[in-house]
Coordinates of C-alpha atoms in Angstrom, one line a residue:
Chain A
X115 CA 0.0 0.0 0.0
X116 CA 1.5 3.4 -0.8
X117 CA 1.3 6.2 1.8
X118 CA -1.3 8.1 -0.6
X119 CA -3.6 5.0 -0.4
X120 CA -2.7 4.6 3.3
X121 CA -4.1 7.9 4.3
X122 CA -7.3 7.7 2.4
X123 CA -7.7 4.5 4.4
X124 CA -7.2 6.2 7.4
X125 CA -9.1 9.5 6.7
X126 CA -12.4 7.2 5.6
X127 CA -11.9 5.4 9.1
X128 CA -11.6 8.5 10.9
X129 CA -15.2 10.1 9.0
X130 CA -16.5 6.4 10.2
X131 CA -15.4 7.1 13.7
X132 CA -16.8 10.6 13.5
X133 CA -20.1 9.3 12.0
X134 CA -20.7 6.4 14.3
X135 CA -20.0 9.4 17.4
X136 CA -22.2 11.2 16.3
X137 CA -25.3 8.9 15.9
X138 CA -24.5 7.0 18.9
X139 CA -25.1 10.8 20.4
X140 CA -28.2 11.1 18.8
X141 CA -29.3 7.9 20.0
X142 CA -28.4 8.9 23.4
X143 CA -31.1 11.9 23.2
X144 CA -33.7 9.8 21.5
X145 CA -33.5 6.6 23.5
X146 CA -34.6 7.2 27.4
X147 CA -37.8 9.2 25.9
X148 CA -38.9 6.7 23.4
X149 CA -38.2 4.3 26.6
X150 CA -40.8 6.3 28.5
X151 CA -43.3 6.6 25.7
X152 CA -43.3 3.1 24.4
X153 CA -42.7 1.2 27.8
X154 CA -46.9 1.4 28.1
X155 CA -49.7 -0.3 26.3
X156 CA -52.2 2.2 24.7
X157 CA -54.8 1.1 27.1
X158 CA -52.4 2.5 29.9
X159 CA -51.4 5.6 28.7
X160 CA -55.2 6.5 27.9
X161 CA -56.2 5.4 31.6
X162 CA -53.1 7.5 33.0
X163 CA -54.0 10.5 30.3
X164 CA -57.7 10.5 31.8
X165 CA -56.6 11.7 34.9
X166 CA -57.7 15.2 36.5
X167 CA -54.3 15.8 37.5
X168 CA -53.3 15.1 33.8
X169 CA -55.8 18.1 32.3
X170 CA -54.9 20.3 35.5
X171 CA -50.9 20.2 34.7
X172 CA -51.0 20.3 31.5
X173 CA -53.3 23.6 31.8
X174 CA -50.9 25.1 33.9
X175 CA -47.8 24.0 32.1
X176 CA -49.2 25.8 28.6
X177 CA -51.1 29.0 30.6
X178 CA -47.7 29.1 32.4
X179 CA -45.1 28.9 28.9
X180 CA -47.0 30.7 27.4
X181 CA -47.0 34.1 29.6
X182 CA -43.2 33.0 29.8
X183 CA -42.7 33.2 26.2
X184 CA -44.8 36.4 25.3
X185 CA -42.9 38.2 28.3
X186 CA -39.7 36.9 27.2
X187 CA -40.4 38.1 23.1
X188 CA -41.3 41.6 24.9
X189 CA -38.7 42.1 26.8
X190 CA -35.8 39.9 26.2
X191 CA -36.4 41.1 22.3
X192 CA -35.3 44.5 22.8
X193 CA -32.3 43.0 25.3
X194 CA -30.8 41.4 22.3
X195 CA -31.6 43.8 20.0
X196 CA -29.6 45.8 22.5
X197 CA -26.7 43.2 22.6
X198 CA -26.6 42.3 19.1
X199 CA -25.8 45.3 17.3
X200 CA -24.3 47.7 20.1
X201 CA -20.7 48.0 21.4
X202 CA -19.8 49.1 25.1
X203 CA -18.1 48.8 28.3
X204 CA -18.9 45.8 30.2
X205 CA -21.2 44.2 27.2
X206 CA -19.1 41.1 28.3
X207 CA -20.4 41.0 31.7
X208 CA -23.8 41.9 30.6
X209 CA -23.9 38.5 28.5
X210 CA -22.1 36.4 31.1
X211 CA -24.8 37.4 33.5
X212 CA -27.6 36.7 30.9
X213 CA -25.7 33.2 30.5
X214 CA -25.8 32.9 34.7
X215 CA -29.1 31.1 34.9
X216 CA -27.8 28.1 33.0
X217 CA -24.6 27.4 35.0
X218 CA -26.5 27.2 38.2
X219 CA -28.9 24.4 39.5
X220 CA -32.4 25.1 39.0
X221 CA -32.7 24.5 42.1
X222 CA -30.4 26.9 43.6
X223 CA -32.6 29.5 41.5
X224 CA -35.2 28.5 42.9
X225 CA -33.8 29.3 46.2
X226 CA -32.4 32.4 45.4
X227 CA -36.4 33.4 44.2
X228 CA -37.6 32.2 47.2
X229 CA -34.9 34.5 49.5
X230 CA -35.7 37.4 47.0
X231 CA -39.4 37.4 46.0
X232 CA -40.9 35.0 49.3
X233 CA -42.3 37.1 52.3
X234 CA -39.2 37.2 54.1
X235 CA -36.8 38.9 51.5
X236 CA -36.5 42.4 50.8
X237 CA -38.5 42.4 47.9
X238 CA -41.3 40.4 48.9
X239 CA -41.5 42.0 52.0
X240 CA -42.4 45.4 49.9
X241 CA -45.0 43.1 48.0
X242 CA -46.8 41.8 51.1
X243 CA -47.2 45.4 52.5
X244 CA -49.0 45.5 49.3
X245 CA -50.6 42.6 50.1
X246 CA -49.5 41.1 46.7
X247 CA -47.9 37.2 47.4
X248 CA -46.0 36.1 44.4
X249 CA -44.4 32.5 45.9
X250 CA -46.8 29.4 46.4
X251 CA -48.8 31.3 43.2
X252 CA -49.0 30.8 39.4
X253 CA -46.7 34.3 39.0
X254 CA -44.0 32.2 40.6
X255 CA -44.2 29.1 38.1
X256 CA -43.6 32.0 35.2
X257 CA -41.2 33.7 37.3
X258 CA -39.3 30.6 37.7
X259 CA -39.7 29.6 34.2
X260 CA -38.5 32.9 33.0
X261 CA -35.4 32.9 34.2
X262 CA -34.4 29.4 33.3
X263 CA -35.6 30.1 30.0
X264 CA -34.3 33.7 29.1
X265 CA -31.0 32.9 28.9
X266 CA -31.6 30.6 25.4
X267 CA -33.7 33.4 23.6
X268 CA -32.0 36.1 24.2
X269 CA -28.4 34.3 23.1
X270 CA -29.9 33.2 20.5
X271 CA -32.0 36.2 19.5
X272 CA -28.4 38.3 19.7
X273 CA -26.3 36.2 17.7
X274 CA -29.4 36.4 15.2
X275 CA -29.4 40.1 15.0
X276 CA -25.6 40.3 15.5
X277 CA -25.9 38.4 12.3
X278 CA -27.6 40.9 10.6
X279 CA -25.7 43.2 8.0
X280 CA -26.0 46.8 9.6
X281 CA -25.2 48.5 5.7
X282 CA -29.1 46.7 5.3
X283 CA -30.1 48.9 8.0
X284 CA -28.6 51.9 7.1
X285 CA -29.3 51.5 3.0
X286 CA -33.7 51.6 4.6
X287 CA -32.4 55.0 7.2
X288 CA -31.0 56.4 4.2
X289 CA -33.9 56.3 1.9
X290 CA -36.4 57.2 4.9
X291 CA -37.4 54.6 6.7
X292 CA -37.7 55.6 10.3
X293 CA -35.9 53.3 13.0
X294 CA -39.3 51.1 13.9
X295 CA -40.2 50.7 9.8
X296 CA -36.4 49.4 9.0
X297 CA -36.2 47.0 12.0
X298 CA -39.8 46.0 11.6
X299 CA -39.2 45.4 7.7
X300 CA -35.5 44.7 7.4
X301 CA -34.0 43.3 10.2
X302 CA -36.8 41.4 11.7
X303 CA -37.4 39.1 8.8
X304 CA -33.8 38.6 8.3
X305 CA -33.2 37.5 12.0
X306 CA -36.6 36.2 12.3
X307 CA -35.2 32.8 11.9
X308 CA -32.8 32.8 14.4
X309 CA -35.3 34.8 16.9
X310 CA -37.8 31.5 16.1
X311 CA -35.4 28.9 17.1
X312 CA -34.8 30.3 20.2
X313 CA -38.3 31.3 21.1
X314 CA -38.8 27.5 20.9
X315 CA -35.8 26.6 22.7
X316 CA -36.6 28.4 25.1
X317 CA -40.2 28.0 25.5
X318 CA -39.1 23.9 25.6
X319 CA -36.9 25.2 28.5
X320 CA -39.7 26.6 30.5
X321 CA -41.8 23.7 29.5
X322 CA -39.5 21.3 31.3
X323 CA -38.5 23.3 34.0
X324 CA -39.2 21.5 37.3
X325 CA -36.6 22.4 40.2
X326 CA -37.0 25.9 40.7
X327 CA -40.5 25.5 40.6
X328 CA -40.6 23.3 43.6
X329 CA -39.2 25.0 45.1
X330 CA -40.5 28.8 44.6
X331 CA -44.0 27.9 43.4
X332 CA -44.4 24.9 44.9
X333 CA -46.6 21.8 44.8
X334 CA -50.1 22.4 44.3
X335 CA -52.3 20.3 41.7
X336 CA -54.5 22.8 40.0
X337 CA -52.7 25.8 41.2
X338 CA -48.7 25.5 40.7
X339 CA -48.2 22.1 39.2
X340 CA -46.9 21.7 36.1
X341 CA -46.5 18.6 34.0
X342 CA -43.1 17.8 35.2
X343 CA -44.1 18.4 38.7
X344 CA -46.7 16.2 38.2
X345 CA -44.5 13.5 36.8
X346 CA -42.5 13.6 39.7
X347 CA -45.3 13.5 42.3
X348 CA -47.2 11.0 40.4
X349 CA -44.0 8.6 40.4
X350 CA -44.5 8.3 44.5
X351 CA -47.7 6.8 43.9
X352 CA -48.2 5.4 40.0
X353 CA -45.8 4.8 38.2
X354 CA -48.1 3.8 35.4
X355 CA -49.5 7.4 35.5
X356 CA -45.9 8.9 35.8
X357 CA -45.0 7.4 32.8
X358 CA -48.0 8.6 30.8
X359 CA -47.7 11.8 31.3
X360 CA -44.1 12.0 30.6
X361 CA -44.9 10.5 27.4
X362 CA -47.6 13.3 26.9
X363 CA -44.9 15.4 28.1
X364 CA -43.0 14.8 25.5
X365 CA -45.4 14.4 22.7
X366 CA -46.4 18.2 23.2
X367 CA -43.0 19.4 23.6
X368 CA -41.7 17.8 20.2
X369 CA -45.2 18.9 18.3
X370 CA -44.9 22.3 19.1
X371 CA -40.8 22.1 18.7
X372 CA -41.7 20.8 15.0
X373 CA -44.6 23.1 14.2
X374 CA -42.5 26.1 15.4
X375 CA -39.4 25.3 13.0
X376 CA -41.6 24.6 10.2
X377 CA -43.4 28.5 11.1
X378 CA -39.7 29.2 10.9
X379 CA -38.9 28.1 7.5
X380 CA -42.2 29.3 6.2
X381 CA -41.3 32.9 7.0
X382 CA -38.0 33.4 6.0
X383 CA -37.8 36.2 3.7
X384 CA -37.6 35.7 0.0
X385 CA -34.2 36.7 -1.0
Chain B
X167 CA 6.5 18.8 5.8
X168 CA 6.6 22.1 7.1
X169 CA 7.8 22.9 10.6
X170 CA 4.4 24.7 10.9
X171 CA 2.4 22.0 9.7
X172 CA 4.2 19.6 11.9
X173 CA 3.9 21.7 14.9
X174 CA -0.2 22.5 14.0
X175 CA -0.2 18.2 13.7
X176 CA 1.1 18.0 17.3
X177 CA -1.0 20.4 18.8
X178 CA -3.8 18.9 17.5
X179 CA -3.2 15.5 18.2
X180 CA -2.3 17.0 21.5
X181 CA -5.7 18.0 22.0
X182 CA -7.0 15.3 21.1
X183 CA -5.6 13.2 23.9
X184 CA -6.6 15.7 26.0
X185 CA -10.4 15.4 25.2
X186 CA -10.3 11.8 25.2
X187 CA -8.1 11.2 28.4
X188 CA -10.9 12.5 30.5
X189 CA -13.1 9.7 28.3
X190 CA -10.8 6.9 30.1
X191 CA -10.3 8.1 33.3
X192 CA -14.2 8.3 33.5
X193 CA -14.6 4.7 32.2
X194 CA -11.9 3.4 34.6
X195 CA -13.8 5.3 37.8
X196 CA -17.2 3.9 36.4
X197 CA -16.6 0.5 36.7
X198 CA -17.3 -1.1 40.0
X199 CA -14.4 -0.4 42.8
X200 CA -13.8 -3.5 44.1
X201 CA -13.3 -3.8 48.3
X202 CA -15.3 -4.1 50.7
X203 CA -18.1 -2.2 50.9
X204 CA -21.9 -2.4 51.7
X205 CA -24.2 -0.3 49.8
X206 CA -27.2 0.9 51.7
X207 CA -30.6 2.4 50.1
X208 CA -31.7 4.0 53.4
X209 CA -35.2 6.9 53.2
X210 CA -33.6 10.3 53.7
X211 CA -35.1 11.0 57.2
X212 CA -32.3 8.5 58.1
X213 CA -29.4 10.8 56.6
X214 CA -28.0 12.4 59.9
X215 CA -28.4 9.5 62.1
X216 CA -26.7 6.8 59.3
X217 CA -23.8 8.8 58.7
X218 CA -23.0 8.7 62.1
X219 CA -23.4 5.0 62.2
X220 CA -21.4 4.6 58.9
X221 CA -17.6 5.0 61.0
X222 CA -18.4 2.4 63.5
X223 CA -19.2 0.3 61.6
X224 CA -16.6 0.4 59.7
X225 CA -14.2 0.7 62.5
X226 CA -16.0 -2.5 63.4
X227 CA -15.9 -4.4 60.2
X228 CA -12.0 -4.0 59.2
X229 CA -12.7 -0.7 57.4
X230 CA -15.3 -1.7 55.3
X231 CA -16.6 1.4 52.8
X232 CA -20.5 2.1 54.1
X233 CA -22.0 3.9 50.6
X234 CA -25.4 5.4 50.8
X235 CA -27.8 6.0 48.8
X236 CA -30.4 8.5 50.4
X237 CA -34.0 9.5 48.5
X238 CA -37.6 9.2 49.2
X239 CA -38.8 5.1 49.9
X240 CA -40.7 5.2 46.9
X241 CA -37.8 5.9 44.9
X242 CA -35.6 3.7 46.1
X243 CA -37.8 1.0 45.4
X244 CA -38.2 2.1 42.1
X245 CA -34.2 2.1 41.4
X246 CA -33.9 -1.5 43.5
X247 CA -37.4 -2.8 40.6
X248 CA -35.0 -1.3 37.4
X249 CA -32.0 -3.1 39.2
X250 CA -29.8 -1.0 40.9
X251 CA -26.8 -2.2 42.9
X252 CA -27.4 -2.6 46.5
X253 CA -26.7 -4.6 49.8
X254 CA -29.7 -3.2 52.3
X255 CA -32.8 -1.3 51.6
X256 CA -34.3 0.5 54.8
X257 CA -37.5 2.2 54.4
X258 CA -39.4 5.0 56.2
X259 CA -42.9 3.1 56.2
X260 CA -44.2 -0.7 55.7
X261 CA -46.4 -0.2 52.9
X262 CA -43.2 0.6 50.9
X263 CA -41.3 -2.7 52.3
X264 CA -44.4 -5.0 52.0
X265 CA -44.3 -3.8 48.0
X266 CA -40.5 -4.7 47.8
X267 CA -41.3 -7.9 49.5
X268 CA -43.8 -8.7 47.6
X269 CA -41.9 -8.1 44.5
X270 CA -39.2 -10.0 45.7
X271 CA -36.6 -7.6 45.9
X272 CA -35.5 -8.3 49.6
X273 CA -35.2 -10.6 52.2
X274 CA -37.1 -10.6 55.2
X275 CA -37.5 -7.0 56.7
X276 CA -36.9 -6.5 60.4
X277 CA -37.8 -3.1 62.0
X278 CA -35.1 -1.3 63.3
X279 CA -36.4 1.9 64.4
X280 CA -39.5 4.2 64.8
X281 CA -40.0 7.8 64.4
X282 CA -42.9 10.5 65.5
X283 CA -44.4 13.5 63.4
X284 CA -44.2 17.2 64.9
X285 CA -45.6 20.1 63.9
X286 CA -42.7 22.8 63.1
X287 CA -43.6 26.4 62.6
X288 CA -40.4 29.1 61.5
X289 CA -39.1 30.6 65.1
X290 CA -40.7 33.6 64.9
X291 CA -44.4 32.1 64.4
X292 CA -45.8 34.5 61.9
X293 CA -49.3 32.7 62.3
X294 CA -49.1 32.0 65.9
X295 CA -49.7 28.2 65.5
X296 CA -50.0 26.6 69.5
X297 CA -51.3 23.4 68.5
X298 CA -53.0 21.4 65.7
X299 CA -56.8 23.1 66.6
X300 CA -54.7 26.4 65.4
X301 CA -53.7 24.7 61.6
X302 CA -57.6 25.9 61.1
X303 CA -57.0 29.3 61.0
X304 CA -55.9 31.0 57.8
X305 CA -52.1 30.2 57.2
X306 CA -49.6 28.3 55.0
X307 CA -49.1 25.3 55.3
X308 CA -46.8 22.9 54.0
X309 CA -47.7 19.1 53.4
X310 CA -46.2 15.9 52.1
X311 CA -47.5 14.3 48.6
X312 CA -50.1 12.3 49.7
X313 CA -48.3 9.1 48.8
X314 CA -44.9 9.7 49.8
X315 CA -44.5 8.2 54.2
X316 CA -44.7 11.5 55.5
X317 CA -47.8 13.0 53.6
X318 CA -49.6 9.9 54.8
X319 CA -48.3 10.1 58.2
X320 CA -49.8 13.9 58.2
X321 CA -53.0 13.4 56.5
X322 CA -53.5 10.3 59.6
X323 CA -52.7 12.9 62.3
X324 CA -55.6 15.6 61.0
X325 CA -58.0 12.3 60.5
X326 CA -57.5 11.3 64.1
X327 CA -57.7 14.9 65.3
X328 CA -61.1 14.7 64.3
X329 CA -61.9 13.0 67.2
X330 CA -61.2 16.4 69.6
X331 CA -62.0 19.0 67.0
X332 CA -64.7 17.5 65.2
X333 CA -65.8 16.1 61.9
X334 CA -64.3 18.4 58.7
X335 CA -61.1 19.8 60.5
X336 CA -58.9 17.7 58.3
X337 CA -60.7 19.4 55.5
X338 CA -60.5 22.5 56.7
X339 CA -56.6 22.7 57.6
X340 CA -56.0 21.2 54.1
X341 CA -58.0 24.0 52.5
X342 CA -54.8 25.9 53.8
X343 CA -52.3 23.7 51.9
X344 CA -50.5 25.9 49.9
X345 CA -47.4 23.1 48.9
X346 CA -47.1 19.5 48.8
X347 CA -43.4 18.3 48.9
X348 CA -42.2 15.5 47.8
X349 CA -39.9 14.7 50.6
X350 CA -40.0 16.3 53.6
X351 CA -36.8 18.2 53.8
X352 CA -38.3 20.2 51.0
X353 CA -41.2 21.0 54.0
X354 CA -38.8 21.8 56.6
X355 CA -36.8 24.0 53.8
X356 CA -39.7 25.8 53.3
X357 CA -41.0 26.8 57.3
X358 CA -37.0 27.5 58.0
X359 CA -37.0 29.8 55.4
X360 CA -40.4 31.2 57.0
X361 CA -42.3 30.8 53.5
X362 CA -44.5 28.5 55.4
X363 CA -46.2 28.8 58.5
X364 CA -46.8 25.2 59.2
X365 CA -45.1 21.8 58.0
X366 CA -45.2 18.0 59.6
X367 CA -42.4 16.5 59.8
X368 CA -40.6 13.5 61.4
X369 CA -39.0 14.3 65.3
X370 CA -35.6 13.8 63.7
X371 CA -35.5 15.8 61.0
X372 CA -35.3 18.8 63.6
X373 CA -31.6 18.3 63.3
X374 CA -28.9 21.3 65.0
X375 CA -28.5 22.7 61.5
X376 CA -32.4 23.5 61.3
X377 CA -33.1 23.9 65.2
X378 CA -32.4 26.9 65.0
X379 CA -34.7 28.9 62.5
X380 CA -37.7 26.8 63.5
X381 CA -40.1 25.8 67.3
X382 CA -41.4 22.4 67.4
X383 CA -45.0 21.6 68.4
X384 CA -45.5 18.6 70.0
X385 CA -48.3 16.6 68.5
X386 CA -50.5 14.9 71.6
X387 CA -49.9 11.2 71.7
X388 CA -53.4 10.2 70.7
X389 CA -53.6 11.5 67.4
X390 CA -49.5 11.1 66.2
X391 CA -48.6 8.0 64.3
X392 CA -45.4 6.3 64.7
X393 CA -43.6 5.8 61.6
X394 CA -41.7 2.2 61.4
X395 CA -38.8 1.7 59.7
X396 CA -38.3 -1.5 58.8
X397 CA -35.1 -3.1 56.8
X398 CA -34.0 -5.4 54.8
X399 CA -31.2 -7.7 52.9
X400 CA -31.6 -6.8 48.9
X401 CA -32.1 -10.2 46.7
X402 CA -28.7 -11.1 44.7
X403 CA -27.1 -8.2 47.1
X404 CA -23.6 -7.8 45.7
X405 CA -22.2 -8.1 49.8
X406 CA -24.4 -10.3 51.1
X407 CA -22.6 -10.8 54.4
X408 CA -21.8 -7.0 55.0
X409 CA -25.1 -6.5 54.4
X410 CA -26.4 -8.8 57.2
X411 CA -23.6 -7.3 59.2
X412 CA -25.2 -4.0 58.9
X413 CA -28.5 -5.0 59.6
X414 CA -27.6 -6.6 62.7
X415 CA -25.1 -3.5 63.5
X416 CA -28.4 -1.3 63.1
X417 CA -30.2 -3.4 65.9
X418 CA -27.0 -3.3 68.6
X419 CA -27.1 -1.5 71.3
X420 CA -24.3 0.9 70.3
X421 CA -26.6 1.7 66.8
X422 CA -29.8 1.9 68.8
X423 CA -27.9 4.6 71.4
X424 CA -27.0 6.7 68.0
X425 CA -30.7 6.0 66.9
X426 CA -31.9 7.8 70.0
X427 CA -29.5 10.7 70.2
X428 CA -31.0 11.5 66.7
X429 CA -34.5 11.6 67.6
X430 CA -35.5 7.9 67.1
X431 CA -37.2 5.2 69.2
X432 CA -35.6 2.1 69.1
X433 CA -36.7 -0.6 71.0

């Protein structure tokens, strides 16, 4: 064998290697969930579906992701707008503490909205006078969820508009477009794909979200109990049931992951 | 070949090694360390008190490694079902044992300690909470999961309270659930923290650490169940002997002494 024909040999291993890396990855994310949704017969994941506490979470978890997600498009939009296409001092630290919530426990943010927003912290103390409660309450689930889940849109929602060309921008100023009609009609179609993906990312983020929820919001079916919170309680007693609304779980989180990225595709601009 | 191509070569195969030797050293921790060493499954109420046992024994037992495993019953006899590794299961209530006997997962279960409920209420007592006829009034309160030891436990205290305070208390002091955890160190979390007014929780789980931040009420000895906790050799356990070693350990007089400095009653 010549040393030309030895290193094609090697290079088509190595893309072998690589390729059988990567799907065993893949198979890795796919496998425990389609464990969970096909370890029950039909009959059982009807009977554990038809379950109050089934309707009551999964209520809660969309009411909850969704007031998440618009708050998050109002106001983590103009964040990254901000981020995207400006230069200053400390932009660096403003990202890393956008990127915070991710690199701490769920829990542990949980905590930390407990000792901030519960009756005993400074802020929640200045609530109660008001006689407003936010902990134990629905405004604590989307509290909770929100800061879990900012930290994905607004990264992503950045590097979007970062991505942007800013001649685009300034070829619509110059011929008289005001600031709202060229971001409205230039840059938001062309980073609209970008601001998509991680609008779903992280409204799958909040959707999931379970430790900082305990432990703010707590535990209550009909009142604070999301789907994953109700996976978790429902293990203690039914497994069966556990198992059926994980599945659900997971059903609604990859039909609204796949319905979002085809919205996506549909609305990028034509070029 | 270049001397910049043959330097770019080495640092890249340099880095290479680099990510994988993490790979390696993580697959040469994973598999099992061999020793001895018993592996107890033991309901998180027991946390304080086992880890205290844990270096006599193994001053006892030439050394041996005592690794726990502390969670909820339920749990733990849902990891012992898929097959997890273990020498003794101990578990905060019988229903929980009787299901892992029945499945045959263990041997037979021998009790080897009890434990009460208390009421706690943070130190300060925003909702002035004396006694259970208080828990009516309008506070928060803090319960287990209905199905975990400890929510059961509670919900049997407020049914036999009915017999002094009349028919439809329980349902009136659950009307002031605001929570229900699904172990009960969430609970106590939660009234230390004074985000609760009220939580039941076991006599032990009042540890120093917590003693502080929270008053215990004691609940009067007509209407408080005593949680057993029975334990048991695991089927096919990997230390059989060291596991019957514990289990006998846990009923000496030296364990039982421990047992009862932590808030248990032994026999």
């Amino acid at each position: 064998m010549t040393a030309r024909e030895g290193v094609a040999v090697l290079q088509r291993a190595a893309r072998w290697l690589a390729a059988g890396a990567g799907a065993a990855l893949l198979g890795l994310l796919v496998i425990p969930v389609a464990a969970v949704c096909f370890d029950l017969t039909p009959a059982q994941l009807w009977a554990g579906l038809r379950a109050p506490v089934a309707a009551q979470a999964l209520a809660l978890s969309l009411i909850s992701t969704g007031v998440t997600l618009a708050v998050l498009l109002l106001a983590g939009t103009p964040l990254a707008y901000w981020l995207g296409t400006r230069e200053f001092r400390g932009k660096r630290v403003v990202e890393t503490l956008v990127e915070l919530p991710v690199a701490v426990p769920p829990a542990v943010v949980g905590v930390g909205l407990l000792l901030a927003f519960g009756r005993n912290g400074p802020l929640g103390r200045a609530l109660e006078a008001r006689d407003v409660t936010l902990a134990f309450t629905l405004a604590a689930v989307v509290l909770a969820e929100l800061v879990v889940a900012a930290p994905h849109y607004v990264r992503a929602a950045q590097q979007s508009f970062a991505a942007v060309d800013p001649r685009l921008r300034l070829v619509a100023r110059s011929l008289g477009a005001s600031p709202a009609v060229a971001f409205r009609r230039v840059t938001l179609p062309l980073a609209l794909r970008g601001l998509v993906t991680g609008a779903a990312l992280a409204w799958a983020r909040a959707l999931g979200e379970f430790g900082a929820t305990l432990v703010f919001a707590g535990n209550m079916p009909g009142r604070t109990q999301t789907m994953p919170l109700a996976v978790y309680t429902a293990m203690e007693s039914d497994l069966s049931a556990a198992l059926a609304l994980s599945a659900l779980l997971a059903a609604v989180g990859f039909t609204v992951l796949v319905v979002a990225k085809a919205l996506a595709a549909r609305g990028m601009p034509h070029a | 070949m270049s001397r910049a191509r043959a330097l770019g070569r080495a640092v890249r195969r340099g880095l290479l090694a680099v990510v994988l030797a993490p790979l390696l050293v993580g697959c040469a921790a994973a598999t099992a360390r061999r020793g001895d060493e018993v592996i107890v499954f033991a309901a998180a109420s027991l946390t304080e008190a086992f880890n205290d046992l844990a270096p006599v024994f193994s001053r006892a037992h030439g050394g041996a490694r005592v690794t726990f495993n502390f969670a909820g019953s339920q749990q733990l006899r849902l990891q012992l079902a898929q097959g997890a590794r273990a020498d003794v299961f101990v578990s905060a209530d019988e229903p929980n044992m009787d299901a892992a006997v029945r499945a045959g997962l263990v041997e037979a279960p021998v009790p080897v300690a009890r434990n009460r409920l208390v009421l706690v209420v943070p130190r300060d007592n925003p909702a002035g909470v004396a006694g259970l006829g208080d828990l009516t009034g309008k506070l928060r309160l803090v319960m287990g999961v209905r199905d975990v030891p400890f929510g059961r436990y509670a919900h049997a205290v407020l049914r036999r309270a009915e017999a002094a305070y009349g028919p439809g208390f329980a349902r009136r002091v659950l009307a002031n659930v605001v929570s229900e955890e699904p172990t009960v160190k969430q609970a106590l979390a939660k009234v230390a923290l004074g985000e609760a007014d009220a939580a039941f929780c076991y006599r032990t789980d009042v540890t120093a650490a917590v003693a502080p931040r929270v008053r215990v009420l004691e609940i009067p000895e007509a209407f408080d169940v005593a949680a057993t906790y029975p334990a048991a050799v695991v089927r096919d356990a990997p230390h059989p002997d060291l596991a019957r070693a514990w289990l006998a350990f846990l009923r000496s007089p030296e364990a039982r002494d421990v047992l009862r400095r932590h808030g248990f009653e032994t026999e």
